[in-house]
Amino acid sequence: MHRVVITGAGTINALGHDLPSTLAAFADGQGGIGPLDIPDVDRLSIRVAGQVRGWTASDHFDLRGLSLYDRMTQFALWSAQQAVAQSGLNFDEELGLRAGVVLGTAGGGLGTIDDSYRAVYAEGKNRVHPLTVPRLMASAGVSHISMTYGLRGPAFTVSTACASSNHAMGLAFQMVRSGTAPVMLTGGAEAMLTFGGLKAWEGLRVMATDACRPFSADRNGMVQGEGGAVFVFESYDHARARGAEILAEVAGFAMCSDAHDIVMPSAEGAVRAMRAALADAGIDPGQVGYINAHGTGTKANDANEAMAIRTVFGDTPPPVSSTKGAHGHIIGGTGAVELLACLMALREGVIAPTLGYRVADPDCALDVVPNTARTARVDVAMTNAFAFGGLNAVLVLRRV
């Protein structure tokens, strides 16, 4: 069994188009949620989002790429470029044969789907773009990353709603740990801020109209975001042999299913996932210095997660924060962006705050690091993802 470390990270989200700007926003308590700017926004009742602003795809991709890449794929590719550059890896013939990529996404190329439906149904067109299928497929990001870097090892997409990224990263971790691949690019991306996508979410009545307020007694729902993050997971020996800078160690992972309800979470499932991840890492609950919560800002999720955390960690859990108050809920890509907060806590000793918190809730009796980042030494961090359908995935990271 190989130790697994992170040697590169990249991101684009509502807080910034790269890793430094995102971490700076976390540390400064800045938020990226604001007025939504998409076609037909006036027909929506939800008009706020964690939208990526100022993104010009033509600054990053050539004309051929622009014809092939849905916004989701653009986010995945741009994040991967940053991660590979930071890692200093050169995917030569030998490494490329064994290295791979696994990403999480829930909606896939939803922007392409939305545009095509609009063309056919609203505009009465009889044809759509000839590359519509390659653009909309959920595996498009994985395919283009593998082609860009010549990765011919394991390559696939995971789609488990809001836990997609955590499942993808957990599987990548297991493949590197087992020796299946020495290096895996992993994370997730999402671009669901479309008229059709948001109309569907409005129907669930779980969306806030103003802001995301995780764990606050006056929380009234989630705010959707977009973006993604990609990491280089590498065996410790491989990283050390080439003199790479190590950002953190991935120490453990666990996943389980509630088998309970399609939308309502189960505290019991969350407890099992956290306990199993700690056991996989060989880490005691008392060693955890920070938990990045799923923390969606909905009444049911936050109360259930708080109960689960107190069950696992006792009456005095470590600091807990949800960064969804800053960047929104990025659905299948959210776990990847949230892992960045764990890296910041481990490497820089700064815990990202829970933005939007206003009123203490006795059902969420946690230290949620409200609104202002906190300085603290963190040797072990945990990140939670508890998705619709009762699909749970938890990762544990350790300082190196």
Coordinates of C-alpha atoms in Angstrom, one line a residue, residues 70-72 107-116 135-136 190-194 196-198 201 224:
D70 CA -19.0 22.9 -22.8
R71 CA -18.5 25.3 -19.9
M72 CA -18.1 22.4 -17.5
G107 CA -25.0 17.7 -14.6
G108 CA -22.3 17.2 -17.2
G109 CA -22.6 19.5 -20.2
L110 CA -25.9 21.1 -19.0
G111 CA -25.2 24.3 -20.8
T112 CA -25.0 22.5 -24.1
I113 CA -28.2 20.7 -23.4
D114 CA -29.9 23.9 -22.4
D115 CA -28.8 25.7 -25.6
S116 CA -29.8 22.8 -27.8
R135 CA -20.0 18.4 -25.7
L136 CA -22.8 17.3 -23.4
E190 CA -20.0 21.8 -12.7
A191 CA -21.7 24.4 -14.8
M192 CA -25.4 24.1 -14.0
L193 CA -26.3 27.8 -13.9
T194 CA -28.7 27.6 -16.9
G196 CA -33.5 25.0 -17.5
G197 CA -31.2 23.8 -14.7
L198 CA -32.3 26.4 -12.3
W201 CA -33.9 23.3 -8.8
Q224 CA -26.1 27.3 -6.4

